Structures are given as C-alpha cells and as structure tokens.
PDB file of C-alpha atoms in Angstrom:
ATOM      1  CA  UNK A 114    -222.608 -22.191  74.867  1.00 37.00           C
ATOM      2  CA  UNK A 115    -219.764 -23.231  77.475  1.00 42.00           C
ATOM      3  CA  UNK A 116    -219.020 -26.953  76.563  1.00 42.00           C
ATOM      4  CA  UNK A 117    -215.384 -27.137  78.797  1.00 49.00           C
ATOM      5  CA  UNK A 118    -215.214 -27.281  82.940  1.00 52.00           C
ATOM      6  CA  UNK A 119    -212.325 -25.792  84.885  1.00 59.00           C
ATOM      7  CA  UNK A 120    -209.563 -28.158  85.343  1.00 64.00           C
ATOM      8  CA  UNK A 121    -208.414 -28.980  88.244  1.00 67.00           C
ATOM      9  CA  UNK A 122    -206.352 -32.417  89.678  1.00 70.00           C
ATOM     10  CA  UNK A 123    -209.763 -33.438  91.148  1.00 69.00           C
ATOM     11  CA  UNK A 124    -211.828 -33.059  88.339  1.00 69.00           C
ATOM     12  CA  UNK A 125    -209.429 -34.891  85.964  1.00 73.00           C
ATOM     13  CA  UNK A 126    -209.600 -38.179  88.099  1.00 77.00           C
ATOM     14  CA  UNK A 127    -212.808 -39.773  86.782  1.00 74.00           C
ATOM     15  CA  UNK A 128    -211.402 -39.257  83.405  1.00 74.00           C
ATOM     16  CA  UNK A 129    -208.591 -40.767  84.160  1.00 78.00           C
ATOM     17  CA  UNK A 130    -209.789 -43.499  86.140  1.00 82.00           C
ATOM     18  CA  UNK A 131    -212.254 -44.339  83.161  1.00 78.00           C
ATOM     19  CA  UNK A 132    -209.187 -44.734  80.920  1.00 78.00           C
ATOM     20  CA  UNK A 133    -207.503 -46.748  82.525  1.00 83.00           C
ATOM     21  CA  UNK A 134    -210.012 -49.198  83.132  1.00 80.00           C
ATOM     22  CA  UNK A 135    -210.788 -49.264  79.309  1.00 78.00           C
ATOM     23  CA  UNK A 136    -206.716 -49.787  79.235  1.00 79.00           C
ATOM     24  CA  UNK A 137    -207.119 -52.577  81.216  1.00 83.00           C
ATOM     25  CA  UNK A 138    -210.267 -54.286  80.175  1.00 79.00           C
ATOM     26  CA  UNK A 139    -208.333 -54.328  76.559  1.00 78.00           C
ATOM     27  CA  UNK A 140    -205.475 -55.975  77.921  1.00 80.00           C
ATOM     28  CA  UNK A 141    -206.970 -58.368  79.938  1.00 82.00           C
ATOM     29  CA  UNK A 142    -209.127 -59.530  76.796  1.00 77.00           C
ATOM     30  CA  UNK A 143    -205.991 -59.300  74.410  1.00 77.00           C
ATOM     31  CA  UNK A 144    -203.620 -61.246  76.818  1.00 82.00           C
ATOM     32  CA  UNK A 145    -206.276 -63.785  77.789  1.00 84.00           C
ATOM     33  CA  UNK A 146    -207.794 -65.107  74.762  1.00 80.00           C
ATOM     34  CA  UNK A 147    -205.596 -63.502  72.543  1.00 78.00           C
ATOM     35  CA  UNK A 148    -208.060 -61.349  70.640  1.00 73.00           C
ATOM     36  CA  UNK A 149    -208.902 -58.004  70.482  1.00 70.00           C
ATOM     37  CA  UNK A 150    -212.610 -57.059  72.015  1.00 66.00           C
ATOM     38  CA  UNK A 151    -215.961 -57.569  69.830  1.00 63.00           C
ATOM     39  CA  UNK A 152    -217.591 -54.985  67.688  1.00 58.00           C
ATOM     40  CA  UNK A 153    -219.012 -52.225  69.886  1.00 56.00           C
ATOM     41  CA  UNK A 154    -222.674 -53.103  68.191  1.00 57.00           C
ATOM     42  CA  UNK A 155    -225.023 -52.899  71.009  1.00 60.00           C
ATOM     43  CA  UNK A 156    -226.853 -55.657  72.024  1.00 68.00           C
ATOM     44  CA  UNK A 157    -230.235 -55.483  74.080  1.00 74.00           C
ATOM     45  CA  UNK A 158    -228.822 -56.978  77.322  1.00 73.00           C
ATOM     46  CA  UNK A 159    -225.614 -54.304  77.007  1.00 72.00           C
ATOM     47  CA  UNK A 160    -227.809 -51.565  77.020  1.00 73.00           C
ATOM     48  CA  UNK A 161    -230.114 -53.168  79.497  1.00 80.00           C
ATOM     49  CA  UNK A 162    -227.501 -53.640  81.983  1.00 81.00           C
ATOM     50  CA  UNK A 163    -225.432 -50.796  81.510  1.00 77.00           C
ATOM     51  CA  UNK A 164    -228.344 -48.892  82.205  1.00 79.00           C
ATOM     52  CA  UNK A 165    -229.431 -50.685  85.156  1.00 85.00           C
ATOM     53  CA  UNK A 166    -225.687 -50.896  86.766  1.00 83.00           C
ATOM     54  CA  UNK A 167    -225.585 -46.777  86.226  1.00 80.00           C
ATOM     55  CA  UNK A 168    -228.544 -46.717  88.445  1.00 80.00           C
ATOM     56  CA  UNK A 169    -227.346 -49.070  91.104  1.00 85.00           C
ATOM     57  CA  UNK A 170    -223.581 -47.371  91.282  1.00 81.00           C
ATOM     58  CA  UNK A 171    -225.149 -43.482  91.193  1.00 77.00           C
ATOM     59  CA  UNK A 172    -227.403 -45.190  94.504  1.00 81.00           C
ATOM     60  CA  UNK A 173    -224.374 -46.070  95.859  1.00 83.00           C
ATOM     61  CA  UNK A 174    -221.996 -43.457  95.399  1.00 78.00           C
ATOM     62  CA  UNK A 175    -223.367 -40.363  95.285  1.00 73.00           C
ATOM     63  CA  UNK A 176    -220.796 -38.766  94.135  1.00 70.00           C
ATOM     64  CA  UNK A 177    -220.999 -40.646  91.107  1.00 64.00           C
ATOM     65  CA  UNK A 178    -224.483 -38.199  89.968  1.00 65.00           C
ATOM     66  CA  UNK A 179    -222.317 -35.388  89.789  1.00 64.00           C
ATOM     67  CA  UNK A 180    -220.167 -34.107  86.656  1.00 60.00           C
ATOM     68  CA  UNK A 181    -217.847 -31.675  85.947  1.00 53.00           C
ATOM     69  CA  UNK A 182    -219.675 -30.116  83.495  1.00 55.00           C
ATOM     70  CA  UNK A 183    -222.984 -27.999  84.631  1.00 57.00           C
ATOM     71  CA  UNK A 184    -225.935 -28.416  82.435  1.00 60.00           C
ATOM     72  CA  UNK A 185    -225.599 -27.792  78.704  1.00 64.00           C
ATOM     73  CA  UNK A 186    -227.943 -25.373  76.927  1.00 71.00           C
ATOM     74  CA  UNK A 187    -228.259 -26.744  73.305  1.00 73.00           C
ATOM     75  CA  UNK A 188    -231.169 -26.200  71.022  1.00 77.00           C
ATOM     76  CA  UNK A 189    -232.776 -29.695  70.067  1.00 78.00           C
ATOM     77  CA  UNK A 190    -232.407 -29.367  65.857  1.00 82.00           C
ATOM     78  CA  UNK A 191    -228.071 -28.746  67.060  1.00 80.00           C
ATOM     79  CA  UNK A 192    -228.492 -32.019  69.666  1.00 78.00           C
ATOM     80  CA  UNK A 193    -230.398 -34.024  66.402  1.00 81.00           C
ATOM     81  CA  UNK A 194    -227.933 -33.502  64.151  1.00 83.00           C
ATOM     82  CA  UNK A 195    -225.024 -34.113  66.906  1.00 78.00           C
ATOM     83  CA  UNK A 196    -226.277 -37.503  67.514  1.00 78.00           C
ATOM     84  CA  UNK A 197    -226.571 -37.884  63.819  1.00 81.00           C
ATOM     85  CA  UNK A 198    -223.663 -37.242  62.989  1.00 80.00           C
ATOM     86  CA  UNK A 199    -222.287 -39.785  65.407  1.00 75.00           C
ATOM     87  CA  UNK A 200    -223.582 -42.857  64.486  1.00 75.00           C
ATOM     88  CA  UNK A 201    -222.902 -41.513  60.894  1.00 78.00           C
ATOM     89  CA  UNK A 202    -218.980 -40.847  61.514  1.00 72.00           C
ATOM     90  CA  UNK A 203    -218.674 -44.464  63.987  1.00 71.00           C
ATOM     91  CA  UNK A 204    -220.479 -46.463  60.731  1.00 73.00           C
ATOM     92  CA  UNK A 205    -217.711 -44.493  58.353  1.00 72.00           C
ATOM     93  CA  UNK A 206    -215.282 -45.620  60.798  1.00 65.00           C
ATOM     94  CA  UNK A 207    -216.059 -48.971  61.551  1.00 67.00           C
ATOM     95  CA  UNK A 208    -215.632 -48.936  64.912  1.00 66.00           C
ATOM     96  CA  UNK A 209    -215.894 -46.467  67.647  1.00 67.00           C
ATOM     97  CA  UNK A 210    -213.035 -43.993  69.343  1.00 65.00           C
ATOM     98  CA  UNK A 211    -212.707 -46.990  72.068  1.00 65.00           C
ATOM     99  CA  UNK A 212    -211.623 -49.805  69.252  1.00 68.00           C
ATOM    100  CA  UNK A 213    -209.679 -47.353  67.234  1.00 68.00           C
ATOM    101  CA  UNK A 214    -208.059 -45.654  70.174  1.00 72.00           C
ATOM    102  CA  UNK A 215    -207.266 -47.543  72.700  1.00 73.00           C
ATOM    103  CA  UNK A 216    -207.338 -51.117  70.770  1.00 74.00           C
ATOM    104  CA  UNK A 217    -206.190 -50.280  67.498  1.00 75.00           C
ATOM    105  CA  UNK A 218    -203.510 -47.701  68.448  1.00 73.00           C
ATOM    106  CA  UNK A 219    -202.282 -50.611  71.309  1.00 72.00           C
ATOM    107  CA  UNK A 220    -201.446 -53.082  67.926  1.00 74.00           C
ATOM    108  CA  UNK A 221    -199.859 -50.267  65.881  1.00 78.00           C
ATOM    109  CA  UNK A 222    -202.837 -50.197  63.296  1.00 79.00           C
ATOM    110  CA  UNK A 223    -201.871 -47.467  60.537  1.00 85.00           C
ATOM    111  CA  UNK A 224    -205.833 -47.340  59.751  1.00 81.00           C
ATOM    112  CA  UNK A 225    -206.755 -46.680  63.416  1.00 78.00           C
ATOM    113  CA  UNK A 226    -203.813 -44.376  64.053  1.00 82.00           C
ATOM    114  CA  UNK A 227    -206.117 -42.398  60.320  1.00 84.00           C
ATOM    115  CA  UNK A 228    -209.439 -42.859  62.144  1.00 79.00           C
ATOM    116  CA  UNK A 229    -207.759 -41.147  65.845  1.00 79.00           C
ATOM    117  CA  UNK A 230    -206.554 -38.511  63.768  1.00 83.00           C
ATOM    118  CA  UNK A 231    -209.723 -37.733  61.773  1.00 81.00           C
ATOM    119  CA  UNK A 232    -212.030 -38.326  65.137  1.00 78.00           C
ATOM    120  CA  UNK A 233    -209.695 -35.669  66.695  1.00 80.00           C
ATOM    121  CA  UNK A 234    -209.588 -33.651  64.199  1.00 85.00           C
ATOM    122  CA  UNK A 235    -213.328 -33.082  63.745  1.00 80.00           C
ATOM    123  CA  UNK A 236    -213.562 -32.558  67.271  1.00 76.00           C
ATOM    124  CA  UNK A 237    -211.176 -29.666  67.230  1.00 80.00           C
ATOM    125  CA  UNK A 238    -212.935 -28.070  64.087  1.00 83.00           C
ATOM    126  CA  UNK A 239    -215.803 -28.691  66.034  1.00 77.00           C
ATOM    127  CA  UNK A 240    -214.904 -27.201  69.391  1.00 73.00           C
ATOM    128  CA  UNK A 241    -213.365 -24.046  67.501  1.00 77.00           C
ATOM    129  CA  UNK A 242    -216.204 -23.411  65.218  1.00 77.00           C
ATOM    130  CA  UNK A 243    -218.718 -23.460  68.305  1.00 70.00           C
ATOM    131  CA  UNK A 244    -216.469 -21.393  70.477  1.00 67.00           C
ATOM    132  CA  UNK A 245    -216.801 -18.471  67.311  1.00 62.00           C
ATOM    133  CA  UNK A 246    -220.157 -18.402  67.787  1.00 55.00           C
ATOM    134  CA  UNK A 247    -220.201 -18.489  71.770  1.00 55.00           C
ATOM    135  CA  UNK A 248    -221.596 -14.986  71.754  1.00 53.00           C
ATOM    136  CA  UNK A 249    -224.750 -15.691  69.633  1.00 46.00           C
ATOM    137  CA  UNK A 250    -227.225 -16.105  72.026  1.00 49.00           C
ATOM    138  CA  UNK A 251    -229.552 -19.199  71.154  1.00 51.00           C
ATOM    139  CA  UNK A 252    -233.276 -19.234  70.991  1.00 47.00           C
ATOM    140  CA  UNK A 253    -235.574 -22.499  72.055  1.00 46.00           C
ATOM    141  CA  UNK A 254    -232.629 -24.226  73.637  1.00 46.00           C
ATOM    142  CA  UNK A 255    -233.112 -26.705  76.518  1.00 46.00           C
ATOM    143  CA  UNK A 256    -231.102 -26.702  79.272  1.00 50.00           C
ATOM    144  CA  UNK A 257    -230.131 -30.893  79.731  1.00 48.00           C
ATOM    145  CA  UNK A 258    -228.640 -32.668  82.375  1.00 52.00           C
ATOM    146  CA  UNK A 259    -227.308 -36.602  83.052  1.00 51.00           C
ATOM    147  CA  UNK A 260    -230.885 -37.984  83.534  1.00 54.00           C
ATOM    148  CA  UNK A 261    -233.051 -36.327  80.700  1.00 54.00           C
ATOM    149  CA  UNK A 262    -230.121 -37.021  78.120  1.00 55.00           C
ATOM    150  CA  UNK A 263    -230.584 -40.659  79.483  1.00 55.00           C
ATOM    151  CA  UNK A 264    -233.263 -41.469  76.784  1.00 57.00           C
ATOM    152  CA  UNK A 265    -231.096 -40.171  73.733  1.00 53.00           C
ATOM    153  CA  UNK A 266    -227.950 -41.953  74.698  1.00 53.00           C
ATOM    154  CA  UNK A 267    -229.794 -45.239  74.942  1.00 56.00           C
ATOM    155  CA  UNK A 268    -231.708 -44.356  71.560  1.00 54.00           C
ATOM    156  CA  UNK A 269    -228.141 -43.552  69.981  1.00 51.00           C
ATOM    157  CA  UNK A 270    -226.935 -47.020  71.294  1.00 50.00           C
ATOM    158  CA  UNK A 271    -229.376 -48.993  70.345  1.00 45.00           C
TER     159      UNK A 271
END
C-alpha cells in the first residue's frame, strides 16, 4: 500500500493554497469578532452545503476532480477501524487538527501545542508501521477513489 505522491512544486500548491485559506478564515474570524471559530461539530446544513459546493466547484474546474494521490487499495475492516479511530482520537482531543493547529497554536495554547504533537505523532507511528508492512500483499481490498469515499466522509462528519 503506497499512501505518499511524488512531490513536486505543482503538486504542493493545493496544499498550500488550502492552508492558507484556513490561515485566513481564522484570522478574519479572530480579528473581527474577536473570537476564535465554533466547535467543528457538524451541523446538517455544513455537510449539506459542503457537499453540494464540492459538486458545483469540481463542475467548474475540472481540475479540481483530480488528486495527487492515485486510488488507494485498502481492505474495508483497515478503512473501518481508520475512520474509527478518528472520531475516537478528535472526541479525546476536543477539537480537530484545524482548531488545535492552526487556531490553538496561533494563541500560544500549551494544550494544543500537546494535542499537534500527539496528532503528529500518531501519524508518523502510523505512516512507519504501514510502510513495514508495504510488501504484504492484501487480500479483499477495494481499490477507492474521491467519489465512492464520498459516502464515508459524510458518514464520519455527521
């Protein structure tokens, strides 16, 4: 399983773009009203519309539909307990990598600076231990793209 793309100065731009909207989204709300963004619980009409406005921008831009990842071949129990393990880790938390990261870490917050650590962490455990085991081939895995990982993603969010 091959979870990393080449890097290259184009395919680092969406990141990058992403981030600093987030950046500024977090400032904007911070200097405005003087408080830090709500709780990243999703609400029906988030979902709703961040669905729908997906849709409408991939229709637009093309380019948008493509990644620069190819598709993934997981097995399902490994996706299950993935997802799991998510919403596990951001209720632990209290928060998500967005609040923690890029708000908490923007007001000095020793707790989120503990949560960025542990989140990154994990992830490098994570990447390592699944990068031992590259070489093990996997049986009933299912090769997923953007669209059929759609479902899940809205199902983790709500």
């Amino acid at each position: 399983m091959i979870l990393s793309p080449e890097i290259s100065p184009i395919s680092i731009i969406p990141p990058l773009l992403g981030g600093v909207c987030l950046g500024l989204l977090s400032l904007s709300r911070l200097s405005s009203s003087g408080e830090m963004m709500n709780s990243a619980t999703p609400r029906l009409w988030t979902t709703t519309s961040t669905v729908i406005s997906a849709g409408i921008l991939s229709k637009l831009f093309p380019v948008l539909r493509t990644t620069a990842y190819d598709d993934i071949n997981i097995s399902f129990p490994v996706l299950i307990t993935s997802a799991v393990f998510l919403a596990v880790g951001a209720k632990l938390g209290r928060g998500s990598t967005f609040g923690n990261g890029i708000q908490g870490l923007g007001v000095s917050s020793l707790a989120s600076l503990v949560h960025v650590g542990t989140f990154m962490a994990a992830g490098m455990i994570t990447a390592t231990s699944l990068s031992l085991g590259s070489n093990i081939p996997e049986n009933k895995s299912t090769s997923l793209d953007f669209a059929s990982s759609l479902p899940l993603v809205i199902s983790a969010l709500g």
